[in-house]
Amino acid sequence: MSTTFVNEPLLELRRAPVREELLRALAGLDAELPLAVGVLAGPDAAVGPRETFDSTDPGMPSRVVAVAQTATDADVDAAVAAARAAFPGWSARTAAQRAEVLRRAAALLRTDRRRLAALAVRECAKPWREADADVAEAIDFLEYYAAAAQELERGPHLVKVPGERNELRYVARGVTAVVAPWNFPLAIPLGMVAAALAVGSTVVLKPAEQAPACAHAVVDALLRAGVPAGAVNLVPGFDGPARRLVRHPDVHTIAFTGSEAVGLDILQAAAVPAPGQRHLKRVVAEMGGKNCIIVDGDADLDEVVPAVVRSAFSFGGQKCSAASRVLVHERLAEALVQRLAGAVDALVVGQAEDFATDVPALIDEDSQRRLLEALAQAREEGTVIAQAGPVPRDGWFVAPTVVGGLRDGSTLVARELFGPLLTLEAVADVDEACDLVDASSSALTGGLFSRNPRTVDHVVQRSPVGNLYVNRDITGAMVGRHPFGGNRLSGTGTKAGGPDYLLQFVEPRVVVENTMRHGLVV
Ligand code: NAD
């Protein structure tokens, strides 16, 4: 990209004044709870009472963070109509004009960053470090896609011959439906929305039911920055509004991030044109992972142990990129088990607002139940190698656990669990580990620890994953530095935060003009 892009720096949490500012922002937010989140469906949408649902603090479920309206079918239709009506005006602006608005939104997020981080702490139990990174990533997406859209507008170079003018332009496809998850409650919805807006699309956002207030905050910043009413809309709710939205005939592009099951359902629904629909929908689907870290026999455990622990347990393993399976060379297996046990034992499970917390509550009761069931299965089929504790009683906490000795074919090593459960298997060599990775239908992230450059090259050749990390943590992709997205059933292969991402939201149009004039028009 010709425009220089720089990642937003993270706050320095080790400094006491920074921590005090964050706690003041949290106290200010607490005084305003519960927040009200309404449907935003264009300037002419009906206002008035609707059914509501609560988003609550996962660490203290009695605390209501937001009361959100549930978008009705009529709201979804109104939001799509508003987005359609706003499309000609927004798409007619130049990329530079749209970029200016997105950069203003980034500046607003920067000003509000402490309060936004506090909101992610409360609504999703994101520990401060992760919550701050979420805000920084949201800023990055706005600025990166703003610049990338300007680059895209310049168009690619085509072969020139005398007497012919050839041009390839990328044009916004139309209304984009964005369906978002809760685990990056600011960055992921805003990233998908920003990409669509940057190229001239207008948007209807269906946020995760667990995090409507975070989504409302980013939409609010976009509107304050100057995105016209109608160009971005918000339809909160559970799956109902999302199902209607993705099936709507006036939606051209669907940007989805979430689970494999829902992604497959959306891909299927989008494949069937609705009556009156005159275009094919394009689906950008970023889905789940079953991410493995391979530890070769020459790896340095001083590096491996903290990286594995952070990759598996930060934010309670609730990142699509999180490590859930370690495949370790049998020569190192026993030493790694011992070292991991010590490291896991030292993890602090607690409230997200405590700066000492490593592992917060899981997002909701369903997640807690799913992980407790998986733990019971793990105890039956294998051996618990390490478990942190104690865990607070209120809130959706689950103790971070490492399990070994699982029987062949256990579903625990195949299924995404999305929580603080890590399995460990010994392998004879790196090729056996690669075979196990290759047998998986997921291919999102992966990791390798090895000191041998030839082994590194070999695993790079064999690895099917979208993002492979060598000798480091496997989470924490940075916009512009580590374009992110999975292959196989983990996604449609696009890379968020990378140079190709915007191509999903545009259609190419080529104009070929004969410039050899024959006579004059009079
Ligand atoms: P989810 O699939 O349950 O929900 C995501 C969104 O889809 C929510 O807004 C939900 O309301 C909506 N939805 C539910 N049913 C729907 C349907 N039938 N049709 C349309 N929309 C529907 O996922 P989640 O629990 O919010 O997030 C966790 C999942 O997201 C994990 O699997 C994780 O790996 C994945 N994830 C992937 C990435 C990535 O970049 N690959 C990033 C973050 C999260």
mmCIF file of C-alpha atoms in Angstrom, residues 120-482:
data_model
loop_
_atom_site.group_PDB
_atom_site.id
_atom_site.type_symbol
_atom_site.label_atom_id
_atom_site.label_comp_id
_atom_site.label_asym_id
_atom_site.label_seq_id
_atom_site.Cartn_x
_atom_site.Cartn_y
_atom_site.Cartn_z
ATOM 1 C CA ALA A 120 -15.693 -4.955 26.314
ATOM 2 C CA VAL A 121 -14.576 -5.789 29.867
ATOM 3 C CA ARG A 122 -18.146 -5.619 31.105
ATOM 4 C CA GLU A 123 -20.119 -7.034 28.202
ATOM 5 C CA CYS A 124 -17.768 -9.856 27.182
ATOM 6 C CA ALA A 125 -15.508 -10.283 30.235
ATOM 7 C CA LYS A 126 -12.462 -9.408 28.134
ATOM 8 C CA PRO A 127 -9.473 -8.805 30.405
ATOM 9 C CA TRP A 128 -8.054 -5.284 29.998
ATOM 10 C CA ARG A 129 -5.119 -6.272 27.805
ATOM 11 C CA GLU A 130 -7.422 -8.070 25.371
ATOM 12 C CA ALA A 131 -10.079 -5.373 25.563
ATOM 13 C CA ASP A 132 -7.542 -2.677 24.743
ATOM 14 C CA ALA A 133 -6.214 -4.767 21.843
ATOM 15 C CA ASP A 134 -9.785 -5.081 20.564
ATOM 16 C CA VAL A 135 -10.140 -1.283 20.430
ATOM 17 C CA ALA A 136 -6.727 -0.900 18.792
ATOM 18 C CA GLU A 137 -7.637 -3.497 16.152
ATOM 19 C CA ALA A 138 -10.925 -1.721 15.445
ATOM 20 C CA ILE A 139 -8.962 1.501 14.810
ATOM 21 C CA ASP A 140 -6.529 -0.423 12.600
ATOM 22 C CA PHE A 141 -9.312 -1.883 10.457
ATOM 23 C CA LEU A 142 -10.773 1.570 9.810
ATOM 24 C CA GLU A 143 -7.461 3.066 8.808
ATOM 25 C CA TYR A 144 -6.162 0.073 6.875
ATOM 26 C CA TYR A 145 -9.305 -0.406 4.774
ATOM 27 C CA ALA A 146 -9.622 3.353 4.205
ATOM 28 C CA ALA A 147 -6.157 3.356 2.631
ATOM 29 C CA ALA A 148 -6.668 0.035 0.824
ATOM 30 C CA ALA A 149 -9.869 1.302 -0.822
ATOM 31 C CA GLN A 150 -8.015 4.327 -2.174
ATOM 32 C CA GLU A 151 -5.409 1.993 -3.614
ATOM 33 C CA LEU A 152 -8.099 -0.254 -5.131
ATOM 34 C CA GLU A 153 -9.816 2.707 -6.757
ATOM 35 C CA ARG A 154 -6.690 3.409 -8.779
ATOM 36 C CA GLY A 155 -7.310 0.061 -10.520
ATOM 37 C CA PRO A 156 -4.782 -2.457 -11.820
ATOM 38 C CA HIS A 157 -2.491 -1.945 -14.765
ATOM 39 C CA LEU A 158 -3.786 -3.532 -17.976
ATOM 40 C CA VAL A 159 -1.832 -4.258 -21.159
ATOM 41 C CA LYS A 160 -1.954 -1.283 -23.534
ATOM 42 C CA VAL A 161 -2.006 -1.473 -27.340
ATOM 43 C CA PRO A 162 -2.351 1.403 -29.845
ATOM 44 C CA GLY A 163 -5.934 2.411 -30.652
ATOM 45 C CA GLU A 164 -7.498 0.913 -27.541
ATOM 46 C CA ARG A 165 -8.197 2.233 -24.068
ATOM 47 C CA ASN A 166 -8.740 -0.464 -21.469
ATOM 48 C CA GLU A 167 -9.860 0.117 -17.944
ATOM 49 C CA LEU A 168 -10.709 -2.158 -15.032
ATOM 50 C CA ARG A 169 -12.677 -0.528 -12.246
ATOM 51 C CA TYR A 170 -13.779 -2.071 -8.987
ATOM 52 C CA VAL A 171 -17.316 -1.044 -8.117
ATOM 53 C CA ALA A 172 -19.177 -1.642 -4.859
ATOM 54 C CA ARG A 173 -21.480 -4.657 -5.177
ATOM 55 C CA GLY A 174 -24.408 -3.216 -3.215
ATOM 56 C CA VAL A 175 -25.849 -3.759 0.237
ATOM 57 C CA THR A 176 -23.663 -5.789 2.583
ATOM 58 C CA ALA A 177 -25.120 -7.830 5.443
ATOM 59 C CA VAL A 178 -22.664 -8.197 8.318
ATOM 60 C CA VAL A 179 -23.290 -10.965 10.858
ATOM 61 C CA ALA A 180 -20.833 -10.816 13.739
ATOM 62 C CA PRO A 181 -19.668 -12.907 16.713
ATOM 63 C CA TRP A 182 -19.132 -11.685 20.266
ATOM 64 C CA ASN A 183 -15.509 -12.599 20.917
ATOM 65 C CA PHE A 184 -13.974 -9.493 19.344
ATOM 66 C CA PRO A 185 -17.039 -7.410 20.045
ATOM 67 C CA LEU A 186 -15.586 -4.168 18.647
ATOM 68 C CA ALA A 187 -12.949 -5.139 16.108
ATOM 69 C CA ILE A 188 -14.723 -7.899 14.193
ATOM 70 C CA PRO A 189 -18.074 -6.198 13.539
ATOM 71 C CA LEU A 190 -16.313 -2.927 12.799
ATOM 72 C CA GLY A 191 -13.730 -4.601 10.570
ATOM 73 C CA MET A 192 -16.373 -6.166 8.346
ATOM 74 C CA VAL A 193 -18.471 -2.973 8.305
ATOM 75 C CA ALA A 194 -15.437 -0.764 7.591
ATOM 76 C CA ALA A 195 -14.359 -2.903 4.628
ATOM 77 C CA ALA A 196 -17.804 -2.657 3.069
ATOM 78 C CA LEU A 197 -18.116 1.083 3.691
ATOM 79 C CA ALA A 198 -14.608 1.801 2.429
ATOM 80 C CA VAL A 199 -15.418 0.545 -1.076
ATOM 81 C CA GLY A 200 -18.832 2.244 -1.223
ATOM 82 C CA SER A 201 -21.139 -0.504 0.021
ATOM 83 C CA THR A 202 -23.837 0.292 2.521
ATOM 84 C CA VAL A 203 -24.354 -2.014 5.469
ATOM 85 C CA VAL A 204 -26.828 -3.732 7.775
ATOM 86 C CA LEU A 205 -25.088 -5.115 10.868
ATOM 87 C CA LYS A 206 -26.564 -7.940 12.957
ATOM 88 C CA PRO A 207 -24.325 -8.043 16.033
ATOM 89 C CA ALA A 208 -23.925 -11.002 18.358
ATOM 90 C CA GLU A 209 -26.720 -11.296 20.902
ATOM 91 C CA GLN A 210 -24.067 -11.339 23.661
ATOM 92 C CA ALA A 211 -22.560 -7.979 22.686
ATOM 93 C CA PRO A 212 -25.122 -5.516 21.304
ATOM 94 C CA ALA A 213 -23.748 -2.541 23.261
ATOM 95 C CA CYS A 214 -20.242 -2.911 21.833
ATOM 96 C CA ALA A 215 -21.683 -3.049 18.303
ATOM 97 C CA HIS A 216 -23.863 -0.046 19.005
ATOM 98 C CA ALA A 217 -20.804 1.888 20.179
ATOM 99 C CA VAL A 218 -18.921 1.328 16.932
ATOM 100 C CA VAL A 219 -21.949 2.127 14.760
ATOM 101 C CA ASP A 220 -22.451 5.286 16.793
ATOM 102 C CA ALA A 221 -18.836 6.302 16.118
ATOM 103 C CA LEU A 222 -19.340 5.771 12.374
ATOM 104 C CA LEU A 223 -22.491 7.901 12.358
ATOM 105 C CA ARG A 224 -20.830 10.668 14.405
ATOM 106 C CA ALA A 225 -17.908 10.577 11.986
ATOM 107 C CA GLY A 226 -20.236 11.364 9.102
ATOM 108 C CA VAL A 227 -21.430 8.067 7.620
ATOM 109 C CA PRO A 228 -24.897 9.077 6.412
ATOM 110 C CA ALA A 229 -27.934 7.640 8.222
ATOM 111 C CA GLY A 230 -29.059 4.632 6.214
ATOM 112 C CA ALA A 231 -25.554 3.784 5.005
ATOM 113 C CA VAL A 232 -24.982 1.846 8.225
ATOM 114 C CA ASN A 233 -27.826 0.141 10.114
ATOM 115 C CA LEU A 234 -28.061 -2.003 13.215
ATOM 116 C CA VAL A 235 -30.523 -4.862 13.743
ATOM 117 C CA PRO A 236 -29.850 -6.440 17.152
ATOM 118 C CA GLY A 237 -31.323 -9.771 18.131
ATOM 119 C CA PHE A 238 -30.677 -13.493 18.165
ATOM 120 C CA ASP A 239 -30.559 -15.628 15.013
ATOM 121 C CA GLY A 240 -33.994 -14.473 13.747
ATOM 122 C CA PRO A 241 -32.963 -11.109 12.283
ATOM 123 C CA ALA A 242 -29.757 -12.672 10.921
ATOM 124 C CA ARG A 243 -31.634 -15.409 9.084
ATOM 125 C CA ARG A 244 -33.965 -12.899 7.466
ATOM 126 C CA LEU A 245 -31.105 -10.564 6.604
ATOM 127 C CA VAL A 246 -28.933 -13.122 4.816
ATOM 128 C CA ARG A 247 -31.934 -14.330 2.786
ATOM 129 C CA HIS A 248 -33.027 -10.840 1.769
ATOM 130 C CA PRO A 249 -33.078 -10.439 -2.029
ATOM 131 C CA ASP A 250 -31.586 -6.927 -1.867
ATOM 132 C CA VAL A 251 -28.452 -8.085 -0.033
ATOM 133 C CA HIS A 252 -25.486 -8.538 -2.381
ATOM 134 C CA THR A 253 -22.663 -9.499 -0.042
ATOM 135 C CA ILE A 254 -22.715 -11.302 3.293
ATOM 136 C CA ALA A 255 -19.763 -10.892 5.634
ATOM 137 C CA PHE A 256 -20.017 -13.457 8.393
ATOM 138 C CA THR A 257 -17.694 -14.386 11.222
ATOM 139 C CA GLY A 258 -18.761 -17.112 13.629
ATOM 140 C CA SER A 259 -19.174 -20.837 14.007
ATOM 141 C CA GLU A 260 -18.860 -23.447 11.289
ATOM 142 C CA ALA A 261 -22.482 -24.601 11.610
ATOM 143 C CA VAL A 262 -23.885 -21.111 11.133
ATOM 144 C CA GLY A 263 -21.421 -20.298 8.351
ATOM 145 C CA LEU A 264 -22.463 -23.398 6.406
ATOM 146 C CA ASP A 265 -26.138 -22.527 6.903
ATOM 147 C CA ILE A 266 -25.519 -19.031 5.529
ATOM 148 C CA LEU A 267 -23.538 -20.337 2.553
ATOM 149 C CA GLN A 268 -26.409 -22.687 1.735
ATOM 150 C CA ALA A 269 -29.083 -20.002 2.114
ATOM 151 C CA ALA A 270 -27.100 -17.555 -0.005
ATOM 152 C CA ALA A 271 -26.743 -20.042 -2.839
ATOM 153 C CA VAL A 272 -30.476 -19.952 -3.617
ATOM 154 C CA PRO A 273 -31.637 -16.728 -5.314
ATOM 155 C CA ALA A 274 -34.798 -15.343 -3.692
ATOM 156 C CA PRO A 275 -37.740 -14.532 -5.972
ATOM 157 C CA GLY A 276 -36.956 -11.272 -7.747
ATOM 158 C CA GLN A 277 -33.242 -11.435 -6.953
ATOM 159 C CA ARG A 278 -31.148 -10.624 -10.032
ATOM 160 C CA HIS A 279 -27.664 -11.256 -8.684
ATOM 161 C CA LEU A 280 -25.586 -13.924 -6.994
ATOM 162 C CA LYS A 281 -24.738 -13.264 -3.364
ATOM 163 C CA ARG A 282 -21.136 -13.433 -2.320
ATOM 164 C CA VAL A 283 -20.384 -14.848 1.119
ATOM 165 C CA VAL A 284 -17.266 -14.031 3.098
ATOM 166 C CA ALA A 285 -17.306 -16.583 5.918
ATOM 167 C CA GLU A 286 -14.705 -16.732 8.656
ATOM 168 C CA MET A 287 -15.393 -19.756 10.842
ATOM 169 C CA GLY A 288 -14.010 -21.868 13.650
ATOM 170 C CA GLY A 289 -10.726 -23.663 14.076
ATOM 171 C CA LYS A 290 -9.189 -26.651 15.815
ATOM 172 C CA ASN A 291 -5.765 -25.204 16.121
ATOM 173 C CA CYS A 292 -2.700 -27.333 16.796
ATOM 174 C CA ILE A 293 0.761 -26.435 17.993
ATOM 175 C CA ILE A 294 3.489 -28.846 16.912
ATOM 176 C CA VAL A 295 6.469 -29.040 19.262
ATOM 177 C CA ASP A 296 9.488 -30.758 17.716
ATOM 178 C CA GLY A 297 12.078 -32.638 19.774
ATOM 179 C CA ASP A 298 14.655 -29.813 19.525
ATOM 180 C CA ALA A 299 12.281 -27.065 20.685
ATOM 181 C CA ASP A 300 13.191 -24.747 23.525
ATOM 182 C CA LEU A 301 10.664 -25.316 26.320
ATOM 183 C CA ASP A 302 11.436 -21.906 27.803
ATOM 184 C CA GLU A 303 9.847 -20.503 24.660
ATOM 185 C CA VAL A 304 7.208 -23.182 24.179
ATOM 186 C CA VAL A 305 5.541 -23.173 27.597
ATOM 187 C CA PRO A 306 4.538 -19.506 27.926
ATOM 188 C CA ALA A 307 3.531 -19.353 24.269
ATOM 189 C CA VAL A 308 1.331 -22.458 24.561
ATOM 190 C CA VAL A 309 -0.268 -21.206 27.769
ATOM 191 C CA ARG A 310 -1.033 -17.782 26.293
ATOM 192 C CA SER A 311 -2.285 -19.276 23.022
ATOM 193 C CA ALA A 312 -4.592 -21.728 24.786
ATOM 194 C CA PHE A 313 -5.851 -19.790 27.786
ATOM 195 C CA SER A 314 -5.802 -16.036 27.253
ATOM 196 C CA PHE A 315 -9.412 -14.825 27.119
ATOM 197 C CA GLY A 316 -10.315 -18.339 28.239
ATOM 198 C CA GLY A 317 -9.444 -19.872 24.866
ATOM 199 C CA GLN A 318 -12.329 -17.971 23.292
ATOM 200 C CA LYS A 319 -10.454 -16.868 20.210
ATOM 201 C CA CYS A 320 -10.894 -18.549 16.850
ATOM 202 C CA SER A 321 -7.087 -18.661 16.671
ATOM 203 C CA ALA A 322 -6.614 -20.184 20.152
ATOM 204 C CA ALA A 323 -4.537 -23.342 20.561
ATOM 205 C CA SER A 324 -6.575 -26.360 21.559
ATOM 206 C CA ARG A 325 -4.256 -29.256 20.736
ATOM 207 C CA VAL A 326 -0.535 -29.742 21.329
ATOM 208 C CA LEU A 327 1.313 -32.388 19.307
ATOM 209 C CA VAL A 328 4.668 -32.849 20.985
ATOM 210 C CA HIS A 329 7.649 -35.003 20.000
ATOM 211 C CA GLU A 330 7.712 -37.987 22.356
ATOM 212 C CA ARG A 331 11.250 -37.083 23.404
ATOM 213 C CA LEU A 332 9.993 -33.848 25.002
ATOM 214 C CA ALA A 333 6.520 -34.956 26.048
ATOM 215 C CA GLU A 334 7.211 -35.694 29.697
ATOM 216 C CA ALA A 335 9.206 -32.519 30.286
ATOM 217 C CA LEU A 336 6.538 -30.445 28.568
ATOM 218 C CA VAL A 337 3.787 -32.008 30.680
ATOM 219 C CA GLN A 338 5.647 -31.104 33.856
ATOM 220 C CA ARG A 339 6.410 -27.565 32.777
ATOM 221 C CA LEU A 340 2.857 -26.974 31.517
ATOM 222 C CA ALA A 341 1.423 -28.241 34.789
ATOM 223 C CA GLY A 342 3.445 -25.641 36.687
ATOM 224 C CA ALA A 343 2.519 -22.820 34.307
ATOM 225 C CA VAL A 344 -1.197 -23.650 34.311
ATOM 226 C CA ASP A 345 -1.210 -23.894 38.068
ATOM 227 C CA ALA A 346 -0.009 -20.297 38.235
ATOM 228 C CA LEU A 347 -2.833 -18.924 36.055
ATOM 229 C CA VAL A 348 -5.181 -16.515 37.800
ATOM 230 C CA VAL A 349 -8.834 -17.145 37.048
ATOM 231 C CA GLY A 350 -10.905 -14.125 37.962
ATOM 232 C CA GLN A 351 -12.901 -11.074 37.015
ATOM 233 C CA ALA A 352 -11.906 -9.383 33.768
ATOM 234 C CA GLU A 353 -11.603 -6.010 35.481
ATOM 235 C CA ASP A 354 -8.783 -7.261 37.750
ATOM 236 C CA PHE A 355 -5.481 -6.521 36.076
ATOM 237 C CA ALA A 356 -4.012 -9.736 37.497
ATOM 238 C CA THR A 357 -6.587 -11.955 35.778
ATOM 239 C CA ASP A 358 -5.314 -14.334 33.124
ATOM 240 C CA VAL A 359 -8.508 -16.292 32.504
ATOM 241 C CA PRO A 360 -11.908 -14.615 32.817
ATOM 242 C CA ALA A 361 -15.437 -16.051 32.865
ATOM 243 C CA LEU A 362 -16.701 -17.650 29.671
ATOM 244 C CA ILE A 363 -19.200 -15.674 27.671
ATOM 245 C CA ASP A 364 -22.418 -17.380 28.777
ATOM 246 C CA GLU A 365 -24.069 -20.298 30.477
ATOM 247 C CA ASP A 366 -24.177 -22.374 27.276
ATOM 248 C CA SER A 367 -20.410 -22.047 26.920
ATOM 249 C CA GLN A 368 -19.863 -23.000 30.537
ATOM 250 C CA ARG A 369 -22.091 -26.082 30.151
ATOM 251 C CA ARG A 370 -20.347 -27.121 26.902
ATOM 252 C CA LEU A 371 -16.917 -26.889 28.541
ATOM 253 C CA LEU A 372 -17.974 -28.655 31.733
ATOM 254 C CA GLU A 373 -19.356 -31.510 29.610
ATOM 255 C CA ALA A 374 -16.103 -31.648 27.654
ATOM 256 C CA LEU A 375 -14.142 -31.761 30.922
ATOM 257 C CA ALA A 376 -16.268 -34.666 32.181
ATOM 258 C CA GLN A 377 -15.640 -36.488 28.891
ATOM 259 C CA ALA A 378 -11.912 -35.724 29.163
ATOM 260 C CA ARG A 379 -11.762 -37.215 32.653
ATOM 261 C CA GLU A 380 -13.451 -40.379 31.387
ATOM 262 C CA GLU A 381 -11.300 -40.788 28.289
ATOM 263 C CA GLY A 382 -7.953 -39.430 29.455
ATOM 264 C CA THR A 383 -5.951 -37.905 32.269
ATOM 265 C CA VAL A 384 -6.029 -34.386 33.632
ATOM 266 C CA ILE A 385 -2.429 -33.150 33.454
ATOM 267 C CA ALA A 386 -3.015 -29.702 34.882
ATOM 268 C CA GLN A 387 -5.858 -27.582 36.101
ATOM 269 C CA ALA A 388 -5.870 -24.031 37.480
ATOM 270 C CA GLY A 389 -8.096 -23.004 40.284
ATOM 271 C CA PRO A 390 -9.998 -22.198 42.344
ATOM 272 C CA VAL A 391 -12.524 -20.421 40.141
ATOM 273 C CA PRO A 392 -15.018 -17.825 41.380
ATOM 274 C CA ARG A 393 -18.450 -19.236 42.099
ATOM 275 C CA ASP A 394 -20.642 -16.601 40.442
ATOM 276 C CA GLY A 395 -20.173 -16.098 36.738
ATOM 277 C CA TRP A 396 -19.569 -18.524 33.889
ATOM 278 C CA PHE A 397 -16.121 -19.680 34.993
ATOM 279 C CA VAL A 398 -14.402 -22.898 33.970
ATOM 280 C CA ALA A 399 -10.983 -23.908 35.252
ATOM 281 C CA PRO A 400 -8.242 -23.921 32.565
ATOM 282 C CA THR A 401 -7.287 -27.540 32.055
ATOM 283 C CA VAL A 402 -4.749 -29.618 30.116
ATOM 284 C CA VAL A 403 -5.682 -33.200 29.290
ATOM 285 C CA GLY A 404 -3.506 -36.028 27.995
ATOM 286 C CA GLY A 405 -3.815 -39.709 27.221
ATOM 287 C CA LEU A 406 -7.019 -39.402 25.213
ATOM 288 C CA ARG A 407 -8.180 -42.478 23.382
ATOM 289 C CA ASP A 408 -7.835 -42.660 19.585
ATOM 290 C CA GLY A 409 -10.667 -40.973 17.785
ATOM 291 C CA SER A 410 -11.818 -38.936 20.776
ATOM 292 C CA THR A 411 -14.102 -36.122 19.643
ATOM 293 C CA LEU A 412 -12.195 -33.853 22.019
ATOM 294 C CA VAL A 413 -9.291 -33.652 19.580
ATOM 295 C CA ALA A 414 -11.532 -33.051 16.578
ATOM 296 C CA ARG A 415 -14.218 -30.599 17.723
ATOM 297 C CA GLU A 416 -13.737 -26.871 18.358
ATOM 298 C CA LEU A 417 -14.494 -26.403 22.082
ATOM 299 C CA PHE A 418 -13.937 -22.650 22.301
ATOM 300 C CA GLY A 419 -12.886 -22.608 25.917
ATOM 301 C CA PRO A 420 -9.948 -23.210 28.251
ATOM 302 C CA LEU A 421 -9.363 -26.889 27.496
ATOM 303 C CA LEU A 422 -6.095 -27.963 25.879
ATOM 304 C CA THR A 423 -5.306 -31.518 24.828
ATOM 305 C CA LEU A 424 -1.804 -32.910 24.515
ATOM 306 C CA GLU A 425 -0.627 -35.880 22.452
ATOM 307 C CA ALA A 426 2.864 -37.330 21.993
ATOM 308 C CA VAL A 427 3.965 -38.048 18.409
ATOM 309 C CA ALA A 428 6.919 -39.977 17.030
ATOM 310 C CA ASP A 429 8.034 -37.099 14.767
ATOM 311 C CA VAL A 430 6.955 -33.941 13.001
ATOM 312 C CA ASP A 431 5.509 -35.909 10.082
ATOM 313 C CA GLU A 432 3.114 -37.762 12.351
ATOM 314 C CA ALA A 433 2.015 -34.404 13.740
ATOM 315 C CA CYS A 434 1.559 -33.045 10.209
ATOM 316 C CA ASP A 435 -0.548 -36.110 9.321
ATOM 317 C CA LEU A 436 -2.828 -35.405 12.291
ATOM 318 C CA VAL A 437 -3.135 -31.742 11.324
ATOM 319 C CA ASP A 438 -3.839 -32.721 7.730
ATOM 320 C CA ALA A 439 -6.593 -35.124 8.821
ATOM 321 C CA SER A 440 -8.600 -32.218 10.223
ATOM 322 C CA SER A 441 -11.371 -30.423 8.362
ATOM 323 C CA SER A 442 -10.361 -27.190 10.097
ATOM 324 C CA ALA A 443 -7.454 -25.112 8.851
ATOM 325 C CA LEU A 444 -7.426 -21.784 10.636
ATOM 326 C CA THR A 445 -4.245 -21.294 12.657
ATOM 327 C CA GLY A 446 -1.376 -23.539 13.624
ATOM 328 C CA GLY A 447 1.938 -23.336 15.389
ATOM 329 C CA LEU A 448 5.358 -24.919 15.157
ATOM 330 C CA PHE A 449 8.250 -24.855 17.598
ATOM 331 C CA SER A 450 11.491 -26.078 16.053
ATOM 332 C CA ARG A 451 15.083 -24.910 15.977
ATOM 333 C CA ASN A 452 15.842 -26.568 12.657
ATOM 334 C CA PRO A 453 15.244 -24.385 9.561
ATOM 335 C CA ARG A 454 14.760 -27.506 7.418
ATOM 336 C CA THR A 455 11.994 -28.722 9.731
ATOM 337 C CA VAL A 456 10.406 -25.288 9.574
ATOM 338 C CA ASP A 457 10.437 -25.339 5.753
ATOM 339 C CA HIS A 458 9.051 -28.861 5.716
ATOM 340 C CA VAL A 459 6.132 -28.034 8.032
ATOM 341 C CA VAL A 460 5.403 -24.825 6.112
ATOM 342 C CA GLN A 461 5.097 -26.956 2.941
ATOM 343 C CA ARG A 462 2.789 -29.460 4.597
ATOM 344 C CA SER A 463 0.615 -27.110 6.603
ATOM 345 C CA PRO A 464 -2.888 -26.428 5.269
ATOM 346 C CA VAL A 465 -3.752 -23.716 7.798
ATOM 347 C CA GLY A 466 -4.531 -20.123 6.907
ATOM 348 C CA ASN A 467 -2.123 -18.689 9.492
ATOM 349 C CA LEU A 468 0.927 -20.639 10.634
ATOM 350 C CA TYR A 469 3.018 -19.191 13.445
ATOM 351 C CA VAL A 470 6.581 -20.391 13.932
ATOM 352 C CA ASN A 471 8.324 -20.211 17.314
ATOM 353 C CA ARG A 472 5.731 -17.846 18.845
ATOM 354 C CA ASP A 473 2.143 -17.595 20.150
ATOM 355 C CA ILE A 474 -0.539 -18.500 17.636
ATOM 356 C CA THR A 475 -2.992 -15.706 18.494
ATOM 357 C CA GLY A 476 -2.817 -11.928 18.137
ATOM 358 C CA ALA A 477 -2.869 -11.366 14.367
ATOM 359 C CA MET A 478 -2.172 -7.721 13.561
ATOM 360 C CA VAL A 479 -3.978 -5.838 10.808
ATOM 361 C CA GLY A 480 -1.707 -5.286 7.828
ATOM 362 C CA ARG A 481 1.073 -7.446 9.279
ATOM 363 C CA HIS A 482 -0.683 -10.794 9.577
#
